[in-house]
Structures are given as structure tokens and as C-alpha cells.
Short mmCIF file of C-alpha atoms in Angstrom, two decimals:
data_model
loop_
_atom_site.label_atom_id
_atom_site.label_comp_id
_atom_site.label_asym_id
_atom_site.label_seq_id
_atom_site.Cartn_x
_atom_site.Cartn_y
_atom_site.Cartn_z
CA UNK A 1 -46.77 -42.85 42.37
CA UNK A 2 -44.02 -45.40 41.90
CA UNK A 3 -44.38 -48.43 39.21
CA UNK A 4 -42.08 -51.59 38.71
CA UNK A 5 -41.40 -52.50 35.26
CA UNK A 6 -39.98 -54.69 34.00
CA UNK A 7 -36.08 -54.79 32.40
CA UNK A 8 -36.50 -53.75 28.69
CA UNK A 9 -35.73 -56.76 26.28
CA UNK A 10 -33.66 -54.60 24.41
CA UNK A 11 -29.74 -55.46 25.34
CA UNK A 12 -27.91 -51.83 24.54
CA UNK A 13 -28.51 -48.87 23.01
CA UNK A 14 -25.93 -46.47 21.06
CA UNK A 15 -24.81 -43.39 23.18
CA UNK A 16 -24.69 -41.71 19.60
CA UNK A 17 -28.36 -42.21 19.88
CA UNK A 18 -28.93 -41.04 23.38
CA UNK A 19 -30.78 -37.85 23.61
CA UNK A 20 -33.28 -36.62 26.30
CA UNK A 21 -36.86 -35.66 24.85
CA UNK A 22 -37.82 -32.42 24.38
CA UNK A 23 -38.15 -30.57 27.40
CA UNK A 24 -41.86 -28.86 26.26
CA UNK A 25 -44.46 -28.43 29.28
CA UNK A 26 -45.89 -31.36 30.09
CA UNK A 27 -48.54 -32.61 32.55
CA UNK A 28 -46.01 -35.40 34.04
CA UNK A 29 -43.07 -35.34 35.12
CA UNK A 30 -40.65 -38.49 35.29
CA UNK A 31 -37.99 -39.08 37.58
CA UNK A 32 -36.25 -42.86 37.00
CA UNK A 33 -35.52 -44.53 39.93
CA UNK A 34 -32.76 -47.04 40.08
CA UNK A 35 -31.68 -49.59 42.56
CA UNK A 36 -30.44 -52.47 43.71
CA UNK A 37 -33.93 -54.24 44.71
CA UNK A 38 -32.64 -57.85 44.49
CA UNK A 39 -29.20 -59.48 44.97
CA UNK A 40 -26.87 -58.74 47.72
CA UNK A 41 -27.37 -54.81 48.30
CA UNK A 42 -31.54 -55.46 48.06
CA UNK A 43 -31.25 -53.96 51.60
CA UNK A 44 -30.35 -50.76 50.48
CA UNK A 45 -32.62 -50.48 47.61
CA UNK A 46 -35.25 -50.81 49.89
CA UNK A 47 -34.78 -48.61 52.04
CA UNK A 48 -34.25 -45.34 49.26
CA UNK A 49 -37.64 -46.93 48.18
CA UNK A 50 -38.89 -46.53 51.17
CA UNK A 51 -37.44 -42.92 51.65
CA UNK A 52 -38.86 -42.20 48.23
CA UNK A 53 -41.75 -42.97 48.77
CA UNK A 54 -42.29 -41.40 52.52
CA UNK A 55 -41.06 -38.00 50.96
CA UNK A 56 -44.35 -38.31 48.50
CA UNK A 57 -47.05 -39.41 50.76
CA UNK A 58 -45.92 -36.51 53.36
CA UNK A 59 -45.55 -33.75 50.47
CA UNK A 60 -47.93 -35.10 47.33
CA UNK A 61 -47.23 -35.96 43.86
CA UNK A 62 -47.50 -32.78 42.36
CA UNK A 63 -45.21 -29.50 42.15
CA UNK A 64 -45.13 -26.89 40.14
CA UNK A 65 -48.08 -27.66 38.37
CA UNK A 66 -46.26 -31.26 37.24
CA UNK A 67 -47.95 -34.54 38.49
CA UNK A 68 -44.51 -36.74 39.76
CA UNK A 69 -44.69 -40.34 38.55
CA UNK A 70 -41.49 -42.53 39.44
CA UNK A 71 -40.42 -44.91 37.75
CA UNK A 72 -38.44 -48.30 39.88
CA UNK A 73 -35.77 -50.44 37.80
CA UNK A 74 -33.71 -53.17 39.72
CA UNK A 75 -30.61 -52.78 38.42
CA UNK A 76 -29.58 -56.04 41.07
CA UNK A 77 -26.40 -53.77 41.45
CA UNK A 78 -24.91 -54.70 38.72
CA UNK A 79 -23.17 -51.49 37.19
CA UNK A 80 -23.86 -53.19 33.47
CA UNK A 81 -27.35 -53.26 34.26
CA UNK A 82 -27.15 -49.95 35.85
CA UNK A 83 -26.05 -48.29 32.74
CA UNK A 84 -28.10 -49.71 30.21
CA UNK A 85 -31.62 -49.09 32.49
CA UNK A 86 -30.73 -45.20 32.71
CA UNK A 87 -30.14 -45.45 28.80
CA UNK A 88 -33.83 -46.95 28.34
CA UNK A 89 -35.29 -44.87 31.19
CA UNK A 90 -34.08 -41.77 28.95
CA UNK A 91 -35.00 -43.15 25.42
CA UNK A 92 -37.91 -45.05 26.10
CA UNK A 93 -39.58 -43.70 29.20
CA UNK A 94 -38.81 -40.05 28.38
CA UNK A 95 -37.66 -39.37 32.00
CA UNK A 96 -36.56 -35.88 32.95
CA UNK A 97 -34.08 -36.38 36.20
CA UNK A 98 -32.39 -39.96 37.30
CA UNK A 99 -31.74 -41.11 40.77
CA UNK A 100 -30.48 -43.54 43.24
CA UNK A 101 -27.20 -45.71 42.74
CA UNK A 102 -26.59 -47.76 45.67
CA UNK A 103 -23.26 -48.56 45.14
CA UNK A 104 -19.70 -46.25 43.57
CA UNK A 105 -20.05 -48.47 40.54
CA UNK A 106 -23.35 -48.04 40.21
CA UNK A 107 -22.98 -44.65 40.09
CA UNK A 108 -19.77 -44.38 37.79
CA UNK A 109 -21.21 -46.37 35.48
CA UNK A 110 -24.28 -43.82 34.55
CA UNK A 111 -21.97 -40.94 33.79
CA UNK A 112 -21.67 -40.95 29.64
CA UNK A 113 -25.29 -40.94 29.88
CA UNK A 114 -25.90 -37.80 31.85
CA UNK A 115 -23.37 -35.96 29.64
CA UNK A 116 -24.65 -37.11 26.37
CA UNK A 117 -28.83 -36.92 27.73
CA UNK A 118 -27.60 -33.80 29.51
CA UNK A 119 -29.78 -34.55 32.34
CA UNK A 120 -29.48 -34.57 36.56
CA UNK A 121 -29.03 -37.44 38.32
CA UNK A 122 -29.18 -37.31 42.17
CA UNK A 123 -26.96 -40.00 44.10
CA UNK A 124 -28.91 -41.22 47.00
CA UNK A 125 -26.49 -43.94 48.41
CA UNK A 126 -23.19 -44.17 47.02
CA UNK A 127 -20.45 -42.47 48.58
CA UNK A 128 -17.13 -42.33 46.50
CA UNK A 129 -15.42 -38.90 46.38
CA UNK A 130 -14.09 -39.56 42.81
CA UNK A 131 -17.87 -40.32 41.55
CA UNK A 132 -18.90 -36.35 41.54
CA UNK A 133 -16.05 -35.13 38.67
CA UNK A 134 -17.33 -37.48 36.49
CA UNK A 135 -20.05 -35.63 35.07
CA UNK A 136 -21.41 -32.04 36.00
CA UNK A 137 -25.08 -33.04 36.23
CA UNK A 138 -24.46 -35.18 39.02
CA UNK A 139 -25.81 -33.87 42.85
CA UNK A 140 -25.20 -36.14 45.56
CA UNK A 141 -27.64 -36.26 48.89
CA UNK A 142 -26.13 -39.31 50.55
CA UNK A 143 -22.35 -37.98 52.03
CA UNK A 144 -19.01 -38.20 51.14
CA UNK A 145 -17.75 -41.47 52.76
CA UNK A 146 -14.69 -38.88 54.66
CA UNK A 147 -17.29 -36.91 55.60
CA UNK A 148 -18.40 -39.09 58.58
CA UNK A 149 -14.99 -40.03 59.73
CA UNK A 150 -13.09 -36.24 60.44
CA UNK A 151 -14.86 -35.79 63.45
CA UNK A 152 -14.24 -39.21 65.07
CA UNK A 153 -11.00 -38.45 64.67
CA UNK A 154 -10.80 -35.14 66.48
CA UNK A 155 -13.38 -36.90 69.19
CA UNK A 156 -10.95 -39.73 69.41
CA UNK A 157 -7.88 -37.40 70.03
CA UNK A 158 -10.02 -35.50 72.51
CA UNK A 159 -11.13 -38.44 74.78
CA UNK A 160 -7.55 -39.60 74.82
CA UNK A 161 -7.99 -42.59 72.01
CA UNK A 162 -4.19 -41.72 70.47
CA UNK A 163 -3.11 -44.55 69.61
CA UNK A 164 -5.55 -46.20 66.79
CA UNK A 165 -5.85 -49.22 64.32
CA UNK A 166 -8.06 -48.42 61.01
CA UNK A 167 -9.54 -51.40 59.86
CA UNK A 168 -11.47 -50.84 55.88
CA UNK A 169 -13.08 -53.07 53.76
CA UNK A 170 -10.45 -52.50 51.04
CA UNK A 171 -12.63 -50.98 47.99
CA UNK A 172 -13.54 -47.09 47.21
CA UNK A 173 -15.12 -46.17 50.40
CA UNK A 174 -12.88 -48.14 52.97
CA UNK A 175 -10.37 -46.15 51.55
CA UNK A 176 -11.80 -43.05 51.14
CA UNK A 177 -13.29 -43.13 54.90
CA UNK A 178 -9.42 -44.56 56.08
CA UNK A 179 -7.67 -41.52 54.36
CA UNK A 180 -10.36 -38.92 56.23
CA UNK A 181 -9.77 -40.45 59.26
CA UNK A 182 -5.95 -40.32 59.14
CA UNK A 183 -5.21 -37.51 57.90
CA UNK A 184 -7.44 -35.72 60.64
CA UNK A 185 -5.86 -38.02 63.54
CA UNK A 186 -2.81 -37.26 62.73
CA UNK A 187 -3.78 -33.70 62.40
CA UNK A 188 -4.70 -33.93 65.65
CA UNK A 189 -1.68 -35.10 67.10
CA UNK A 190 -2.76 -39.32 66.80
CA UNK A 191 -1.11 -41.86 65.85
CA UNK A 192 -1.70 -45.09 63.36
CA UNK A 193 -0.39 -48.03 64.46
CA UNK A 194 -1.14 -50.01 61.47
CA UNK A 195 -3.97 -49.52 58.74
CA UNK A 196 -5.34 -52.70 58.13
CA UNK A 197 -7.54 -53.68 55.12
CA UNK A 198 -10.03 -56.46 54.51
CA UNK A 199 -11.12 -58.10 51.38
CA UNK A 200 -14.89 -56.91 50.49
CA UNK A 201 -16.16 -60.19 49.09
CA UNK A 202 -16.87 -62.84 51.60
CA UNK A 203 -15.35 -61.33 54.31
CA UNK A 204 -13.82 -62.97 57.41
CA UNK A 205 -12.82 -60.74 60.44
CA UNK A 206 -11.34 -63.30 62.74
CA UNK A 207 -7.48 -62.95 61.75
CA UNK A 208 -7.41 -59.03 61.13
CA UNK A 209 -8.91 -58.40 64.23
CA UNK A 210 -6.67 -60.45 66.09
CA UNK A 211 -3.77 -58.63 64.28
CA UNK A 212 -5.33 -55.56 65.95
CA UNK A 213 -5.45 -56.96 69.11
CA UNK A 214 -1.97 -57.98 69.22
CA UNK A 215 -0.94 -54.26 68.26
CA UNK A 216 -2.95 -53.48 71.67
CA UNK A 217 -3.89 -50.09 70.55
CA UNK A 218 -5.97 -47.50 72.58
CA UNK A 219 -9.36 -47.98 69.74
CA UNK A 220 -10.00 -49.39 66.46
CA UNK A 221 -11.49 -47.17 64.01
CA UNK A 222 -13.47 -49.26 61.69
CA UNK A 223 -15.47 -48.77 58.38
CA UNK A 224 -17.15 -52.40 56.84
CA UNK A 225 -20.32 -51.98 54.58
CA UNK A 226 -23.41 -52.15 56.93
CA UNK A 227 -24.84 -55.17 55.52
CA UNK A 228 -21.30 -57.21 57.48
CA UNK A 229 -21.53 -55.06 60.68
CA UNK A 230 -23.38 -57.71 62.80
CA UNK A 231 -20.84 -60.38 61.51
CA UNK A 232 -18.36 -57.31 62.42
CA UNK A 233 -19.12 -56.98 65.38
CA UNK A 234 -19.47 -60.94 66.52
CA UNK A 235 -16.14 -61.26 66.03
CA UNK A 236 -14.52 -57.86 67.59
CA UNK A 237 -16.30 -59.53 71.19
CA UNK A 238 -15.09 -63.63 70.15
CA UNK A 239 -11.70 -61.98 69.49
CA UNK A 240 -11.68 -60.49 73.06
CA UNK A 241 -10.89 -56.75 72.22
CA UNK A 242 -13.45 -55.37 74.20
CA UNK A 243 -12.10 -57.11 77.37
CA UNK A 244 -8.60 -56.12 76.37
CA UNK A 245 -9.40 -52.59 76.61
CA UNK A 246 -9.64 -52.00 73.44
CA UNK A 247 -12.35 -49.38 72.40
CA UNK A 248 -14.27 -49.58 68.90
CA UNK A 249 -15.28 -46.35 67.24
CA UNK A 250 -16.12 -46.02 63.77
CA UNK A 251 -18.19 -44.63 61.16
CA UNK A 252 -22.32 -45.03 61.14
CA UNK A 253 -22.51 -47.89 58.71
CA UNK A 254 -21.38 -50.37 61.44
CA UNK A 255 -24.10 -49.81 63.67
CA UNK A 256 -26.87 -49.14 61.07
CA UNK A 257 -30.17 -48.30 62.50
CA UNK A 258 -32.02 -50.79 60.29
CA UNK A 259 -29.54 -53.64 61.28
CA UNK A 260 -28.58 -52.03 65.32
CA UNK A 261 -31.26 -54.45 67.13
CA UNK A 262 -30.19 -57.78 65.31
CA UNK A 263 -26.61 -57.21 66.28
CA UNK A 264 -27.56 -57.01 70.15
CA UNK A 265 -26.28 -55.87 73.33
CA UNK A 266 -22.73 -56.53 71.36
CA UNK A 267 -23.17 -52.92 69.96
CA UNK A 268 -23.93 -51.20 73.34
CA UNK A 269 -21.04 -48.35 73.65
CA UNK A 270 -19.68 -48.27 70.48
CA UNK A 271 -19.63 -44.53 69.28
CA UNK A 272 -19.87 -43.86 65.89
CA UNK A 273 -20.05 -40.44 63.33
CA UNK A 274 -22.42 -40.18 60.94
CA UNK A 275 -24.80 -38.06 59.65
CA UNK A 276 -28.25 -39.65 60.65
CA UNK A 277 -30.10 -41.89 63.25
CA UNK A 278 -33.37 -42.83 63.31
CA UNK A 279 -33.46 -41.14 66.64
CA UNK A 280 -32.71 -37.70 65.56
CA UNK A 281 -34.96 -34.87 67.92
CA UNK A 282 -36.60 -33.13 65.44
CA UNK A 283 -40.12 -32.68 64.08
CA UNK A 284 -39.05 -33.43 60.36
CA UNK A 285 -37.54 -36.57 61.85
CA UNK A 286 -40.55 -37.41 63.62
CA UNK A 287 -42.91 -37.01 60.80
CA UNK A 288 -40.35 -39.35 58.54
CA UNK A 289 -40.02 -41.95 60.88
CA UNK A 290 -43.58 -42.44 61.46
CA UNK A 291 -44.48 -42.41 57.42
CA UNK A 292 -42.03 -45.26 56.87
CA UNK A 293 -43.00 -47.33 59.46
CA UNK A 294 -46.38 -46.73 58.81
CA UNK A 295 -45.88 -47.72 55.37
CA UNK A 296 -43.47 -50.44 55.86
CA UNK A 297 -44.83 -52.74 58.65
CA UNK A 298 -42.97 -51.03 61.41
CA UNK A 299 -39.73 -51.09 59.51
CA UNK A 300 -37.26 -48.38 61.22
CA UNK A 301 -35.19 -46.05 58.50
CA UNK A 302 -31.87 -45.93 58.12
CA UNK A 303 -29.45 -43.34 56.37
CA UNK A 304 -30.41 -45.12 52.95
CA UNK A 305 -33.76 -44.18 52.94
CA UNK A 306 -33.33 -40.29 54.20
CA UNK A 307 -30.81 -40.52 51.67
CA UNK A 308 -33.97 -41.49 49.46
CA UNK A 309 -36.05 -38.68 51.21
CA UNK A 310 -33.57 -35.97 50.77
CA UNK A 311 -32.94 -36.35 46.73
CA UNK A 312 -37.03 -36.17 46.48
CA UNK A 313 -36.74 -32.70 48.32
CA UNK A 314 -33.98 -32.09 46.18
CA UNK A 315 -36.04 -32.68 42.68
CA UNK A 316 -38.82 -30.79 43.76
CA UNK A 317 -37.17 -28.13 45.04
CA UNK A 318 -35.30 -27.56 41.33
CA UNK A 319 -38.48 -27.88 39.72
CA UNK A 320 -40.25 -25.45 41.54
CA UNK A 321 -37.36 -22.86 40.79
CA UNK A 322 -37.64 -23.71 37.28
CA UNK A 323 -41.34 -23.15 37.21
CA UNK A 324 -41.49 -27.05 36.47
CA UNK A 325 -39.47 -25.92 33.04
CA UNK A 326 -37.49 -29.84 33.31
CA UNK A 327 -34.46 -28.64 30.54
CA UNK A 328 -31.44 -30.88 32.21
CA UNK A 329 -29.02 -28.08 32.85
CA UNK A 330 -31.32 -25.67 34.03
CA UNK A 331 -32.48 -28.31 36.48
CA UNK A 332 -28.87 -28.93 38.30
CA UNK A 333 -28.23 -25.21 38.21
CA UNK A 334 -31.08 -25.46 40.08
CA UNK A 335 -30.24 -27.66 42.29
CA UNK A 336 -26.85 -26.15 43.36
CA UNK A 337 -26.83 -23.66 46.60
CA UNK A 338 -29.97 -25.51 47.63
CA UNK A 339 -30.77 -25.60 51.32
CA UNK A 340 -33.50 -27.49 53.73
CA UNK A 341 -34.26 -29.20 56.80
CA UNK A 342 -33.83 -32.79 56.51
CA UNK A 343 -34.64 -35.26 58.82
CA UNK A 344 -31.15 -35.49 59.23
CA UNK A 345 -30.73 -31.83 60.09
CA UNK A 346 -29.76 -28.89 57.83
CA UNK A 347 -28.10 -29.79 54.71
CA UNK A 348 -26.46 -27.63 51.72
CA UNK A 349 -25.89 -28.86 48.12
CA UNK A 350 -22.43 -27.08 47.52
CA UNK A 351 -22.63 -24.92 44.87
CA UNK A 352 -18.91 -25.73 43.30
CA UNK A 353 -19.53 -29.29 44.04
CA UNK A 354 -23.07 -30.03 43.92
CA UNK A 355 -22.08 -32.44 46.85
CA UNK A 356 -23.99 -32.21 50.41
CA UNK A 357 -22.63 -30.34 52.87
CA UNK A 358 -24.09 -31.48 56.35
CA UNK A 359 -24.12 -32.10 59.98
CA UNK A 360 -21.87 -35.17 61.60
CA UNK A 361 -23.00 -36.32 64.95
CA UNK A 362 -21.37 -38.40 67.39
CA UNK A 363 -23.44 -41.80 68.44
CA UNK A 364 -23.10 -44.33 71.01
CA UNK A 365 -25.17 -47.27 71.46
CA UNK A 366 -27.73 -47.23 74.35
CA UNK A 367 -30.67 -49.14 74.96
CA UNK A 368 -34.12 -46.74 74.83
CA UNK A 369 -37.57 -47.97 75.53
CA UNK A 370 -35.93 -51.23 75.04
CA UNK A 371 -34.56 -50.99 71.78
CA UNK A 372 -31.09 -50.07 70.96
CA UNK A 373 -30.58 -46.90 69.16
CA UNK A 374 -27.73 -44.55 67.70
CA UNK A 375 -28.00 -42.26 70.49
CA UNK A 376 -26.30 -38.56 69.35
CA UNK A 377 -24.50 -36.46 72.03
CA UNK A 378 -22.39 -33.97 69.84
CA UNK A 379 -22.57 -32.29 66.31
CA UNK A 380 -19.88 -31.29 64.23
CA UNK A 381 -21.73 -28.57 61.94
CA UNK A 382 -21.44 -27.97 57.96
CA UNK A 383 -18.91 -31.08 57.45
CA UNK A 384 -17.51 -31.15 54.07
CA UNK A 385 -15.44 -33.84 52.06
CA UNK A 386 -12.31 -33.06 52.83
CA UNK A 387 -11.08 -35.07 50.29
CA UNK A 388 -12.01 -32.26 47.96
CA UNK A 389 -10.55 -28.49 48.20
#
């Protein structure tokens, strides 16, 4: 079951006095669950939430002879708030495995406190290569920003898109998703004409994308969070690229499958890579999109909440190797080399790593049954970051 508490009164608590509770057997088993559930990013809290809680109503509350109770804190993605709610979820609420972190910060932030608890936390949303160095009981089952943008670089090469302007929001994952996607276009034999990077906070697209229109290059490859693609793309078709020829490709977060029908007809075309859409053909994708509509008045999941899905298969497959035995380190040892079928498609959590290795596909936009839809028509297996060797 999931409960909401609420935020501790308590304003900090000494690392010095930070130490998980004994792992002895124990009926319950708690896993601390924390997102951004109000503020800007509330979008993305919600839909781990609802990933969360879809994995649990499809596969019970109960493994390995544990009952699974998680606990919800709104950390209003604030990456002081973030930090001190792990700290109480440990001390106080005696939980055995963290998760979520919808933002790099987020997740940067939490790292002392998995090395001094000495306990696994499972990054369901935030995409930063540096986060995973930072402590060695982190496991990531979002991606690695880069991950989605190497093969819409070879794609772009191949369908003769060689001349390209990248356009990032200009924090962590902008820049992490530009350097993928350059370094495989040129790789490829492409060429940048200019790299172009927009301010994150309050951000106005006019002006760059006219500078990319007067560069007149064959595409634009964009990344902007996916809570600014609809403003995104209003302005790409007010700024006339699309009639000047100009083709827009990108990574999935611009045409977001929880966001994709409030944009409109704008986002027919574009072709993205990423690693999910709530269109995937496959029974495991079936079964998840049904649960979270059903429990979320019809609301359609996007790569938040399989993110969400995917780090609940992840805990329960570590307990059950464990024998429900919930010691920290034997729990991400656990958790490394483990393999499934997500919705997604088959994932890997890299053993050296204990980052996801998965499937990219290539999207375009199409209307079906009268809704528009990431529509996937190639798959570039067993992506890695390739910002890490």
C-alpha cells in the first residue's frame, strides 16, 4: 500500500547519526518513496506514483514472505527537502531501500545518505550521467539522458539529415543529451552547424529558434524538459521552420505521451528516440497501460511512470534473491546483472554500472484511433550511456 505523510517537523538530522536499522527479519518491508508531488515537476511525481502503484496492484504487496508498504514524501523538488526526507525516512521510518528523484539534483543530493545508511536507492526519473559515481548503492531504471539521443543521430545521418542544429535547455541533461548526439553525428559523418542552448527557467523559444532558422539547416535536434514541449513546439510552427524545410527530430521528452494530445496536430511527423511509448506492442505493455488508466481516470502513462514500474520490479526482484534478507549491500548486489521484460521492452541493470541498459526506438507522430501517439518503427537494441566506458 502507499501512505502520504506528512513532512517531519524536525529541520535536520546529523549524518554522524545516520544509520539504517537493523536488518533482522521482519514482517514489513519499507521502501521510501520520494517525489516531486507539488510545485513545478508535480507532473512527474505523479506519474512514478502512478507507475508505483500499477506495478503493485498487477503483482501484490508481498514477496518473499515480506508484506511491501511504501511510503510517499513530496519533496516539491526541492533537493534540500529531498535530502533531509531520505534522512527521516531512514531514522524514523526504518525504511530498507529509497526511490524516485525526479530531477539530477534531486538525486545528487541523497548521496551522503546512502553511503553513510548503506542502503539502495533506485532512480526512477532523473537522468544525469554524473549522478551514478556518486555513491555505489545507487541503480538507476529511468535512462541515461545520451542514451536516447545516439540513435537519432545515426537515423538522422541515414535519412540524409547532415546538416543539424542542437538546441538544449542548458542544465545537466541538455547537455548530456547534446554531447550524445554530437559526438555520434559526427561519428557518422554529420555536421553541427551551431549548438544552441536555452536558459531552463522561464524559457522563451522565439529568438533561438529563429537563430536556427536563419542557419537553414537540414533538422533541428532538440532536447527541452517535457513539461515546455507544447510551448516548444508552438513556436518551432509560429517561427515557420516547418515550412522552411526544416525537419525537427529529437529526443522522447518533447513529444511526451502524457502531454502528445494537448500539443496537437503541431506534433504530427516529428520523430523522436526514446525508450518508451505508451503504444509499445507488447502484452506487459498492455497489461500496464490498462492498470494506470484504470486507476487514474483514463490517464495515459508516460516514461515517468514505467520508470516508476520498472524500479518496483527492480526491488522485488533483489528481495526475492536475498530471500527478503533487506541488509543494504546485499540488496544492490542484488540488484546488479538483473534482467526483465518491461513494458518498455527488455532491460539490463549493468552490472559495473548498476545503470539500465535498454532498447531505443525511433517514433514519429501519427494520429491512431484518433489520438496522437509515439508511433515506433525501428529499435536500436541494448543502448548504453555512452557517456560512460
Amino acid at each position: 500500500m502507499i501512505t502520504r505523510r506528512t513532512l517531519m517537523a524536525a529541520t535536520g538530522i546529523a549524518l554522524s547519526g545516520l544509520v539504517a536499522l537493523p536488518a533482522v527479519a521482519q514482517e514489513t518491508v519499507k521502501i521510501g518513496l520520494v517525489l516531486p508531488m507539488t510545485g513545478p515537476f508535480a507532473s512527474t511525481g505523479r506519474q512514478v506514483e502512478a507507475g508505483v502503484k500499477a506495478y503493485m496492484a498487477l503483482n501484490g504487496d508481498t514477496v518473499a514472505g515480506k508484506k511491501i508498504e511504501v511510503v510517499l514524501r513530496d519533496d516539491a523538488g526541492v533537493a534540500d527537502q529531498t535530502r533531509r526526507i531520505a534522512q527521516e525516512l531512514v531514522v524514523n521510518d526504518g525504511v530498507k531501500m529509497l526511490m524516485g528523484f525526479g530531477l539530477t539534483p534531486l538525486a545528487m543530493s541523497v548521496a551522503p545518505v546512502l553511503n553513510q545508511a548503506k542502503i539502495p536507492a533506485i532512480i526512477t526519473s532523473a537522468t544525469t550521467s554524473a549522478i551514478m559515481p556518486q555513491s555505489q548503492y545507487f541503480a538507476r531504471t529511468s535512462m541515461a539522458g545520451p542514451q536516447s539521443a545516439v540513435p537519432v543521430a545515426t537515423w538522422a545521418v541515414q535519412n540524409n539529415l547532415k546538416r543539424v542544429v542542437t538546441l538544449v535547455s542548458d542544465y545537466g541533461p541538455g547537455i548530456d543529451i547534446e554531447q550524445g548526439f554530437t559526438n555520434q553525428f559526427k561519428k557518422e559523418g554529420g555536421t553541427i552547424v551551431e549548438a544552441v542552448r536555452v536558459p531552463l527557467a522561464n524559457p522563451d523559444f522565439a529568438p533561438f529558434l529563429q537563430r536556427v532558422r536563419d542557419a537553414k539547416p537540414d533538422a533541428v535536434f532538440a532536447f527541452v524538459p517535457s513539461g515546455v514541449g507544447s510551448l516548444f513546439m508552438k513556436q518551432f510552427i509560429e517561427r515557420g521552420l516547418a515550412d522552411a524545410g526544416i525537419k525537427l527530430i529529437g529526443t522522447g521528452d518533447i513529444t511526451d505521451d502524457d502531454l502528445l494530445n494537448g500539443i496537437g496536430p503541431a506534433a504530427k511527423g516529428v520523430i523522436t528516440g526514446h525508450f518508451y511509448s505508451a503504444l509499445h506492442d507488447s502484452p506487459e505493455n498492455k497489461a500496464f497501460v490498462e492498470q494506470v488508466k484504470k486507476d487514474n481516470k483514463g490517464m495515459r502513462p508516460n516514461f515517468m511512470s514505467v520508470g516508476g514500474y520498472d524500479a518496483m520490479t527492480l526491488a522485488y526482484a533483489a528481495l526475492k534473491k536475498t530471500d527478503g534478507d533487506t541488509d543494504g549491500s546485499k540488496l544492490i548486489e542484488a540488484m546488479k546483472g538483473a534482467s526483465w521484460v518491461s513494458p518498455r521492452g527488455p532491460i539490463t541493470i549493468d552490472p559495473a554500472t548498476r545503470d539500465i541498459v535498454q532498447d531505443i526506438y525511433m517514433r514519429e507522430v501519427k494520429e491512431v484511433d484518433g489520438e496522437l501517439y509515439n508511433v515506433e518503427f525501428a529499435t536500436y537494441p541494448k543502448i548504453k550511456d555512452p557517456n560512460v566506458k
